[in-house]
Tab-separated table of C-alpha atoms and ligand atoms in Angstrom:
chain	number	residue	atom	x	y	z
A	1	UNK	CA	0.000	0.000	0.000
A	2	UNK	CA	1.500	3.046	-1.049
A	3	UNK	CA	-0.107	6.574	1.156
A	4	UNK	CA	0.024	9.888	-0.544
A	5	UNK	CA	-0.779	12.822	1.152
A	6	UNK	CA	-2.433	15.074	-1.122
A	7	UNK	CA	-1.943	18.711	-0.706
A	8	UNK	CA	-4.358	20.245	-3.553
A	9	UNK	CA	-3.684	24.025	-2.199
A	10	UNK	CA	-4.428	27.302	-3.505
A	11	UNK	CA	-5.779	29.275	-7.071
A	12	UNK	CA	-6.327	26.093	-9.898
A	13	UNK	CA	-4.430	23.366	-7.281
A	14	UNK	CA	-7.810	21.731	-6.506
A	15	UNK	CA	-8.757	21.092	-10.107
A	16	UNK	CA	-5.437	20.327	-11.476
A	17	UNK	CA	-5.060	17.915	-8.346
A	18	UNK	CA	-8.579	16.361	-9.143
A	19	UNK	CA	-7.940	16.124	-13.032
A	20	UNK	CA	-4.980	14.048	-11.766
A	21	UNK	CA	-6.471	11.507	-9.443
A	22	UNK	CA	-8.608	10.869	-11.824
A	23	UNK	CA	-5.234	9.637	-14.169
A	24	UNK	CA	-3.877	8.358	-11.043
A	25	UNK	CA	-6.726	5.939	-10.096
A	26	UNK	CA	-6.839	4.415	-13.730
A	27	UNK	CA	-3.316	3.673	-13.153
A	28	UNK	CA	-4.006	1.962	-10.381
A	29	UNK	CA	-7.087	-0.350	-11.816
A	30	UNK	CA	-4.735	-0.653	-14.901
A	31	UNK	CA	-1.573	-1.600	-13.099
A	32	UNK	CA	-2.956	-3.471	-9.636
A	33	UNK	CA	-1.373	-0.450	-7.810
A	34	UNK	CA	-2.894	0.073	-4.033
A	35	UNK	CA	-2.562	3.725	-3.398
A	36	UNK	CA	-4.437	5.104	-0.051
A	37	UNK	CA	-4.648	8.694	-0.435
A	38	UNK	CA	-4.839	11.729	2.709
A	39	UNK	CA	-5.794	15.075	1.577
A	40	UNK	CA	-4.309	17.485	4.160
A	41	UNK	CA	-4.399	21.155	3.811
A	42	UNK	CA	-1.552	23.562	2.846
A	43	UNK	CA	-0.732	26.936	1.434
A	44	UNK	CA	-2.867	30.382	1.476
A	45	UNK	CA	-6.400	28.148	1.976
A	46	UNK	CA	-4.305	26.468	5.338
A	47	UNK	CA	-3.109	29.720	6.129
A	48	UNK	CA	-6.854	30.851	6.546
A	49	UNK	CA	-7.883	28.014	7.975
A	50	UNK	CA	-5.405	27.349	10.619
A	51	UNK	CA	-2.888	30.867	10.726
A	52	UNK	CA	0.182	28.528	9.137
A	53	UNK	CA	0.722	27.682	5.654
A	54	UNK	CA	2.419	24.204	6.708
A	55	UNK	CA	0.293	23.431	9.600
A	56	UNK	CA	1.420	20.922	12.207
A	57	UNK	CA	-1.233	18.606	11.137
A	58	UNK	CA	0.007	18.231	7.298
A	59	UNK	CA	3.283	18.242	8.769
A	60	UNK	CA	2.348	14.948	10.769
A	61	UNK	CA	0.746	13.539	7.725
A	62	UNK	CA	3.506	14.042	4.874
A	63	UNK	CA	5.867	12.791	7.134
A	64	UNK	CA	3.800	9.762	8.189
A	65	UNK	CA	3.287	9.200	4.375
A	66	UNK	CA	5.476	7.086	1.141
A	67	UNK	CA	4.518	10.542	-1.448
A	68	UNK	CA	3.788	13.490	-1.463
A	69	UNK	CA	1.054	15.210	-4.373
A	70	UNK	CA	1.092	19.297	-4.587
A	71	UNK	CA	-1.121	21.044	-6.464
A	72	UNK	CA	-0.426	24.902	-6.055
A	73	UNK	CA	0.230	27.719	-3.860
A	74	UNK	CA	-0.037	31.437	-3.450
A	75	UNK	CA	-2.474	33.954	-4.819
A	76	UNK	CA	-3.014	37.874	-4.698
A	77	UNK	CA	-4.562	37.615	-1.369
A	78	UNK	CA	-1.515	36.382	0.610
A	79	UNK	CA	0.943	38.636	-1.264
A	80	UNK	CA	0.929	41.152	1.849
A	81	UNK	CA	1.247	38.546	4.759
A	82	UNK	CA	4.554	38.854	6.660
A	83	UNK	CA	7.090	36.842	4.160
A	84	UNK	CA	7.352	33.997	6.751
A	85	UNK	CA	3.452	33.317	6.772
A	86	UNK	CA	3.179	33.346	2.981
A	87	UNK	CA	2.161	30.409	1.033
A	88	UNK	CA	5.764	30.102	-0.608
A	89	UNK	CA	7.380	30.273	2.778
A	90	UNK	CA	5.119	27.138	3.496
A	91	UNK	CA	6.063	25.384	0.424
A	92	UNK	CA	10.035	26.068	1.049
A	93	UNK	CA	9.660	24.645	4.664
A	94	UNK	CA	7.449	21.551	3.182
A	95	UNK	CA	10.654	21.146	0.867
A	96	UNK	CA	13.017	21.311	3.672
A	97	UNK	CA	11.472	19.129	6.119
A	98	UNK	CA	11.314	16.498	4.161
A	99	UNK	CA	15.003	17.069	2.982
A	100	UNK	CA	14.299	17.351	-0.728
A	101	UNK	CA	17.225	18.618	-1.738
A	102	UNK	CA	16.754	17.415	-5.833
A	103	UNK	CA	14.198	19.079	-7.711
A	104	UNK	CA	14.035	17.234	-11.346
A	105	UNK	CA	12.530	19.267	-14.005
A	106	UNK	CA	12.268	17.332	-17.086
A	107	UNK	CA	11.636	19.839	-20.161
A	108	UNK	CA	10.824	18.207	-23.202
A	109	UNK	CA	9.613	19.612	-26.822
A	110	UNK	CA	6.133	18.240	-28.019
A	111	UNK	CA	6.516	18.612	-32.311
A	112	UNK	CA	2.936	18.405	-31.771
A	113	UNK	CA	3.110	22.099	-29.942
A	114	UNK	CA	5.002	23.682	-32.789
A	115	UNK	CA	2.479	26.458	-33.570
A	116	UNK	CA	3.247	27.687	-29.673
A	117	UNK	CA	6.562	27.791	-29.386
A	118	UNK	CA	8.418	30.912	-30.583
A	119	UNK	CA	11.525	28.945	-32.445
A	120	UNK	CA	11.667	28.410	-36.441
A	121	UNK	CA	9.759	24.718	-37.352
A	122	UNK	CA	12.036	22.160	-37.104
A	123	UNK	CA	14.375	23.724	-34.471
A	124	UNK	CA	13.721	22.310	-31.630
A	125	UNK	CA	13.507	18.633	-32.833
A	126	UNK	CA	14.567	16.135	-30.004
A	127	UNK	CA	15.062	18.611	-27.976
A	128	UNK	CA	14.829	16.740	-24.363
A	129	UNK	CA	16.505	18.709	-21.057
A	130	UNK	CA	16.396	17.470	-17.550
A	131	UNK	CA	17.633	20.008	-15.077
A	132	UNK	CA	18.409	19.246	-11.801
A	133	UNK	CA	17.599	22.298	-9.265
A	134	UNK	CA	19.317	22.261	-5.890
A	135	UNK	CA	15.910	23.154	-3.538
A	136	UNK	CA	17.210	23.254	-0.320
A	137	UNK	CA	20.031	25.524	-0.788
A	138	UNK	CA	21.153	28.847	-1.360
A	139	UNK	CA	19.968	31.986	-1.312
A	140	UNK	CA	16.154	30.731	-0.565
A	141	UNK	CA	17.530	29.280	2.960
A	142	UNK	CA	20.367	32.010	3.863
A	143	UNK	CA	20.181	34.307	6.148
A	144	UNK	CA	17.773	37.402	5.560
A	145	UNK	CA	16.963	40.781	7.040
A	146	UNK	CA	16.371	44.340	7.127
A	147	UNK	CA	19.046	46.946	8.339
A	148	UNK	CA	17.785	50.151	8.868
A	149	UNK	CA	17.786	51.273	5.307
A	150	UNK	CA	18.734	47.986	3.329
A	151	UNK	CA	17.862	44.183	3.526
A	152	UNK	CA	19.720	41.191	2.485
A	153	UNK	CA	19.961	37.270	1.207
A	154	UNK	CA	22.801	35.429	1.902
A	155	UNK	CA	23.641	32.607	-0.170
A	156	UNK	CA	25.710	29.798	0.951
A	157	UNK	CA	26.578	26.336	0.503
A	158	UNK	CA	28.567	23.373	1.572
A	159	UNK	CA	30.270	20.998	-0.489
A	160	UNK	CA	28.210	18.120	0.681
A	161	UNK	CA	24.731	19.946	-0.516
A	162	UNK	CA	26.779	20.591	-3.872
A	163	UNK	CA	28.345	16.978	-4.348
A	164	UNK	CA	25.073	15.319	-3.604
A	165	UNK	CA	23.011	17.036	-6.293
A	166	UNK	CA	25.450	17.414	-8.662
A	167	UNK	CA	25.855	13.559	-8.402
A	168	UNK	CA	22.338	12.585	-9.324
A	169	UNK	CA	23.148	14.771	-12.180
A	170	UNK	CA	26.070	12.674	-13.194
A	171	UNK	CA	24.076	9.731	-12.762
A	172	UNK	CA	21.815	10.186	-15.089
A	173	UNK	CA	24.350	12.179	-17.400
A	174	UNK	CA	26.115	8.796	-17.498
A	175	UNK	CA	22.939	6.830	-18.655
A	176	UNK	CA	22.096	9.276	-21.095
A	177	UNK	CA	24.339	11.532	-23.654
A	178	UNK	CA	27.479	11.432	-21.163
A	179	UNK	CA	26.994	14.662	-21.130
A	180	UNK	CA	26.581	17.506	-17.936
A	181	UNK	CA	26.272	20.973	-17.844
A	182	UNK	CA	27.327	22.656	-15.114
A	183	UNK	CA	25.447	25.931	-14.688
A	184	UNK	CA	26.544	28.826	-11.937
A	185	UNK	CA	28.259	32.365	-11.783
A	186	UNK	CA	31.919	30.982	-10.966
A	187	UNK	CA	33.041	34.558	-12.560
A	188	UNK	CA	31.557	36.144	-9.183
A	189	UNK	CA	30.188	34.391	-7.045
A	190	UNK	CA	32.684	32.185	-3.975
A	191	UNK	CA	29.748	29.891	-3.910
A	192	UNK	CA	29.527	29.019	-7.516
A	193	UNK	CA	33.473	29.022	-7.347
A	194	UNK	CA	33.419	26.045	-4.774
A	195	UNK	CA	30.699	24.796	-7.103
A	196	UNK	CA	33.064	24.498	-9.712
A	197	UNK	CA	35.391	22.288	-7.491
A	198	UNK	CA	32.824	20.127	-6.246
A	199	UNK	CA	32.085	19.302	-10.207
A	200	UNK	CA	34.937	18.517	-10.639
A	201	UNK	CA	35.346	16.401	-7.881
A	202	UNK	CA	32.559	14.023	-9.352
A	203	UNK	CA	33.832	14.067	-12.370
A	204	UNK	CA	36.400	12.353	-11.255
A	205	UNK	CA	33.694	9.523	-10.598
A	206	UNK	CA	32.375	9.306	-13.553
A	207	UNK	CA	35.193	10.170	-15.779
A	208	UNK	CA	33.288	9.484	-19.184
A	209	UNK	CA	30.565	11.812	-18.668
A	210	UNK	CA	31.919	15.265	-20.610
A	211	UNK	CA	31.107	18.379	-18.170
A	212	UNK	CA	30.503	21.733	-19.891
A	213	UNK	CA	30.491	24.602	-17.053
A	214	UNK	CA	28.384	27.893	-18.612
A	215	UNK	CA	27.787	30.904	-17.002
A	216	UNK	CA	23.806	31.684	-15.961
A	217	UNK	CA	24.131	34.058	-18.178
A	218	UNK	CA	25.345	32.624	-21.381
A	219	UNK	CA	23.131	29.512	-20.358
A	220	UNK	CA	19.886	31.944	-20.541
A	221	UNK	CA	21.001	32.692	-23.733
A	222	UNK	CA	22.035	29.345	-24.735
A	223	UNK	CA	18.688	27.631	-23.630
A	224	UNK	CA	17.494	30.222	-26.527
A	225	UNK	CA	19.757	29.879	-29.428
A	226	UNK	CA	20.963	26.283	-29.183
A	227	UNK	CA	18.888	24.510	-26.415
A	228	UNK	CA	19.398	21.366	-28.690
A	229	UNK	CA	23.016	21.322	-26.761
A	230	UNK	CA	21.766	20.321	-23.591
A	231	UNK	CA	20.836	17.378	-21.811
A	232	UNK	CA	21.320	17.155	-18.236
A	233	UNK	CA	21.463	20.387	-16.492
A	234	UNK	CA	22.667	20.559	-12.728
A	235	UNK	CA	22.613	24.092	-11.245
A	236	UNK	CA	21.897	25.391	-7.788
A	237	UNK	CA	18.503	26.579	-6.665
A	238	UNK	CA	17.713	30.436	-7.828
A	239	UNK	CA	19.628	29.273	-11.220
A	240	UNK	CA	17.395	26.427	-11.550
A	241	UNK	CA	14.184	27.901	-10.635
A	242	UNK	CA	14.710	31.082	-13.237
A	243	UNK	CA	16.145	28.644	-15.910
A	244	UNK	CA	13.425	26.054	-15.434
A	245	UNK	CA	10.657	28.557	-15.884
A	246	UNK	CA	12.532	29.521	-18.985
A	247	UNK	CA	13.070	26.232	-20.834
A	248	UNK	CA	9.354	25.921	-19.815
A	249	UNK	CA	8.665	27.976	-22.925
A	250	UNK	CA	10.604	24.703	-24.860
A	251	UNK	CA	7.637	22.617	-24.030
A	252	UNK	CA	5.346	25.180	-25.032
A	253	UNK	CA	3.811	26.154	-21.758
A	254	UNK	CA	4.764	25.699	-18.352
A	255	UNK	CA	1.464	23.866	-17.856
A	256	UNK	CA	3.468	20.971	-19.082
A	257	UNK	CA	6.369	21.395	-17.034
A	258	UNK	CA	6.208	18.566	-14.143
A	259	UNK	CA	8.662	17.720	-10.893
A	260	UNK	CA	9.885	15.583	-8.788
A	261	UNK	CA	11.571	16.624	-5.419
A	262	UNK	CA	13.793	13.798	-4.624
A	263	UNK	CA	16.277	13.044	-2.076
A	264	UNK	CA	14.359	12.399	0.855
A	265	UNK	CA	12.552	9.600	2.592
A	266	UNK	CA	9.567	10.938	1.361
A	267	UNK	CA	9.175	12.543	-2.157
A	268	UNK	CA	7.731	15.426	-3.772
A	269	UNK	CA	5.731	15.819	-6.591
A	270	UNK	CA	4.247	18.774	-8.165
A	271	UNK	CA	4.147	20.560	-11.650
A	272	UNK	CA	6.756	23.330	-12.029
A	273	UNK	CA	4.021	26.014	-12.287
A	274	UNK	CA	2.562	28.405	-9.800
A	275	UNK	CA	-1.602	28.890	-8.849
A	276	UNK	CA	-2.419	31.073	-11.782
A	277	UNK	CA	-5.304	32.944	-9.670
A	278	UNK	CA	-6.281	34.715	-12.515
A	279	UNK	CA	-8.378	31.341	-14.079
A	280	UNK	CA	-8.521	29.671	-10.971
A	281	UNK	CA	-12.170	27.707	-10.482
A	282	UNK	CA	-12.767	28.624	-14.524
A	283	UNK	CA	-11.873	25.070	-15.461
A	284	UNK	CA	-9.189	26.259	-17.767
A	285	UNK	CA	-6.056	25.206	-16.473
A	286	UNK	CA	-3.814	22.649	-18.304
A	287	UNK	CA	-3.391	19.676	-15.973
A	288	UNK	CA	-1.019	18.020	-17.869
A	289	UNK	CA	1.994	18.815	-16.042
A	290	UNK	CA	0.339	17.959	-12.559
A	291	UNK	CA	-0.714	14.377	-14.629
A	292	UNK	CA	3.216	14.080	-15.350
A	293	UNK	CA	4.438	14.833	-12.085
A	294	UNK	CA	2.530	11.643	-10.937
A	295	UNK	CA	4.213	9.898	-13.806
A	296	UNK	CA	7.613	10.924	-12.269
A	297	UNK	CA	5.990	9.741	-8.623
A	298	UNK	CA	5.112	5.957	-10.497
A	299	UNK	CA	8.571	5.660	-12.165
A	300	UNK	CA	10.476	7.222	-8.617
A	301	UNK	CA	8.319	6.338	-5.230
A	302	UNK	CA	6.570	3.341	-7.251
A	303	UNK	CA	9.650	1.910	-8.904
A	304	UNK	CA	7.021	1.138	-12.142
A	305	UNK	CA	8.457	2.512	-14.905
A	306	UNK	CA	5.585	0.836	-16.985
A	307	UNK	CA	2.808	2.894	-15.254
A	308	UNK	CA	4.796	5.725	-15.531
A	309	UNK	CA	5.228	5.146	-19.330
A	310	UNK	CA	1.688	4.165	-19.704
A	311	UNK	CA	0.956	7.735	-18.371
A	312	UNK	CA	3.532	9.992	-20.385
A	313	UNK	CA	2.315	7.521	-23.582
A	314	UNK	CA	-1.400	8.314	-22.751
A	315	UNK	CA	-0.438	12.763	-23.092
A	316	UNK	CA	1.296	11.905	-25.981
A	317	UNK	CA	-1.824	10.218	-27.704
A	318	UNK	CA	-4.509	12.766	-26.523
A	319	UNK	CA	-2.242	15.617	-27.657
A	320	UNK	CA	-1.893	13.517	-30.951
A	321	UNK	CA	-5.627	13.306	-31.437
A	322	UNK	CA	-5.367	17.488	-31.487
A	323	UNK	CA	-7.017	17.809	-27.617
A	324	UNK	CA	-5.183	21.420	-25.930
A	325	UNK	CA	-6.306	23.328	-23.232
A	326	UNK	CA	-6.316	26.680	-24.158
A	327	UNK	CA	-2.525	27.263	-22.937
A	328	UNK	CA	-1.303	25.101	-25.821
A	329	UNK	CA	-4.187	25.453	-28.421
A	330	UNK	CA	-3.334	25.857	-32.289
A	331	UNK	CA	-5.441	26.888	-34.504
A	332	UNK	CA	-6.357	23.341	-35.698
A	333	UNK	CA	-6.370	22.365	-31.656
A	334	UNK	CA	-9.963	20.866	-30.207
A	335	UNK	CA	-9.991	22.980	-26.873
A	336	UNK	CA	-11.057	21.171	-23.804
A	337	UNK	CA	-10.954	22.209	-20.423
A	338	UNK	CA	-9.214	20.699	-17.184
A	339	UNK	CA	-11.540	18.380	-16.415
A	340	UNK	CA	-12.214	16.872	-19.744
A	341	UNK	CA	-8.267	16.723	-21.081
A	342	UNK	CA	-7.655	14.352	-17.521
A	343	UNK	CA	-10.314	12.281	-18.607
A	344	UNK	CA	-8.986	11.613	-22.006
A	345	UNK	CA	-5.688	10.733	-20.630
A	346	UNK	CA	-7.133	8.667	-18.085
A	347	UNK	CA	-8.943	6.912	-21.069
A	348	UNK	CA	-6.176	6.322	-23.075
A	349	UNK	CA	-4.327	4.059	-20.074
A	350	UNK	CA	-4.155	0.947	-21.236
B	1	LIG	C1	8.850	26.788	-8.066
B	1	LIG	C2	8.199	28.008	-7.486
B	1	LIG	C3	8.612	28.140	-6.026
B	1	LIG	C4	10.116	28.224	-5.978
B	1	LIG	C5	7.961	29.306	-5.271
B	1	LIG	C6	6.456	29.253	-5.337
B	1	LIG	C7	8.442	29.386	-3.849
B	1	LIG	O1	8.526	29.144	-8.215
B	1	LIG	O2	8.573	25.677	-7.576
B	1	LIG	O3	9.624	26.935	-9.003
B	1	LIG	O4	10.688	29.298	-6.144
B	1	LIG	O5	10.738	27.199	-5.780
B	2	LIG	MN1	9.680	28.730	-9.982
């Protein structure tokens, strides 16, 4: 018996987090899987509820559960709490708690999205990136404060939150293209600098894998003019949050961006994208990166890559058949809404 705790929280969470369990229970009839699932509450809507955006109680739960499922958090209506009661605050100390120190964001290119991406036809072809973000690091964690006419972030890191990420990174680099990028700001930054060294540390351990170290900068502009480079990605947390948002716009929206927060006794998953307020309750959101992230959570806390694959086969076929939500409509596209796109995946499990 595998027990989730699912945290649908705030803006289009709920439905995106419904649309999924409705993927995530065909899975299980499909595959024999026995999932028990615990909804708990978390973000702005806990906040409300309870004055904490990680209440004690969902703190009991996810760490009493195997997964955990995340929806969304934030919204307009929280942006003036104190920073430590905001909805974000909750979902860094969610991340922390549970020691999830290696956010995997796969980014692949549909050719079946080519009318929405901004590149030439034909450029983007194969293009397949998986970045690993360091989430428990940096300058998210560091020290902050006010002085009496400034405020500050400190970023730090040791070489043991450096050498385990990067090493998943190398892992993987070594199964795929034997190739790493290493992205930081070694040119400035002492942190990136001992970043640098830890890289090359690994490397060490996995001597065929070929490490290319870029600049943030240059990689911004890489992930633009040549993303086709790139395969595995390792980078430390505000790199791989702003970079992952970007090569978000490689898969045509971020609503198909989905994660996996590894490292921990108890994983993480939840798409890459934030509560988008503004159609929250419409039925409009794009569940399909929420409906991945549970793909990641069958190939990584169920050890069934076959359900997994059954799931990332089943978007492939409905976007194939010309279904979008309105995020990644074409012209030719049949628009459906939340609800109706999770049911065609669902559907197509076989
Ligand atoms: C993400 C989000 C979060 C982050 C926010 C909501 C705290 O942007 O998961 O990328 O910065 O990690
Ligand atoms: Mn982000």
């Amino acid at each position: 018996m595998i027990k989730v705790a699912v945290l649908p929280g705030d803006g289009i969470g709920p439905e995106i987090v419904d649309g999924a369990m409705v993927v995530i229970n065909k899975v299980a009839e499909v595959f024999g899987i026995d999932f028990s699932f615990h909804y708990g509450q978390f973000g702005g809507v806990a906040y409300d509820a309870s004055g904490s955006p990680f209440p004690e109680e969902t703190r009991k739960l996810v760490l009493d559960s195997d997964a955990v499922f995340l929806g969304s958090v934030g919204g307009p209506q929280w942006d003036n709490l104190d920073r430590t009661l905001r909805p974000e605050s909750g979902l860094l100390a969610l991340r922390k708690s549970l020691g999830l120190y290696c956010n995997l964001r796969p980014v692949k290119y549909y050719n079946l999205l080519e009318s929405k991406v901004i590149w030439k036809p034909g450029y983007l072809d194969g293009v397949d990136i998986v970045i690993f973000r360091e989430l428990t690091g940096g300058a998210y964690f560091g020290e902050k404060g006010r002085t009496d006419d400034g405020a500050y972030d400190t970023i730090s890191y040791t070489r043991e939150e450096i050498y385990r990420l990067v090493e998943r990174g190398f892992e993987l680099a070594q199964k795929r293209k034997k190739v790493l990028h290493s992205i930081d700001k070694a040119n400035v930054l002492e942190t990136s600098r001992l970043w640098r060294e830890v890289v090359a540390e690994v490397n060490q351990k996995y001597p065929d894998v070929k490490v290319e170290h870029l600049y943030v900068d240059n990689a911004a502009l890489q992930l633009v003019i040549n993303p086709k480079q790139f395969d595995v990605i390792v980078t430390e947390n505000m790199f791989g949050d702003i970079l992952s948002d970007q090569a978000a716009s490689i898969a045509g929206s971020l609503g198909m961006l989905p994660s996996a927060s590894l490292g921990g006794k108890v994983n993480l998953y939840e798409p890459s994208h934030g509560s988008a307020p503004d159609i929250a309750g419409e039925d409009k959101a794009n569940p399909i990166a929420t409906i991945l992230s549970i793909a990641l959570m069958l190939r990584f806390t169920c050890s069934n890559e076959h359900a997994a694959q059954a799931v990332e086969k089943a978007v492939d076929k409905v976007l194939a058949a010309g279904y979008a939500t309105g995020d990644i409509a074409g012209p030719e596209s049949k628009i459906v809404g939340t609800k109706e796109m999770a049911e065609l995946i669902a559907n197509s499990i076989n």
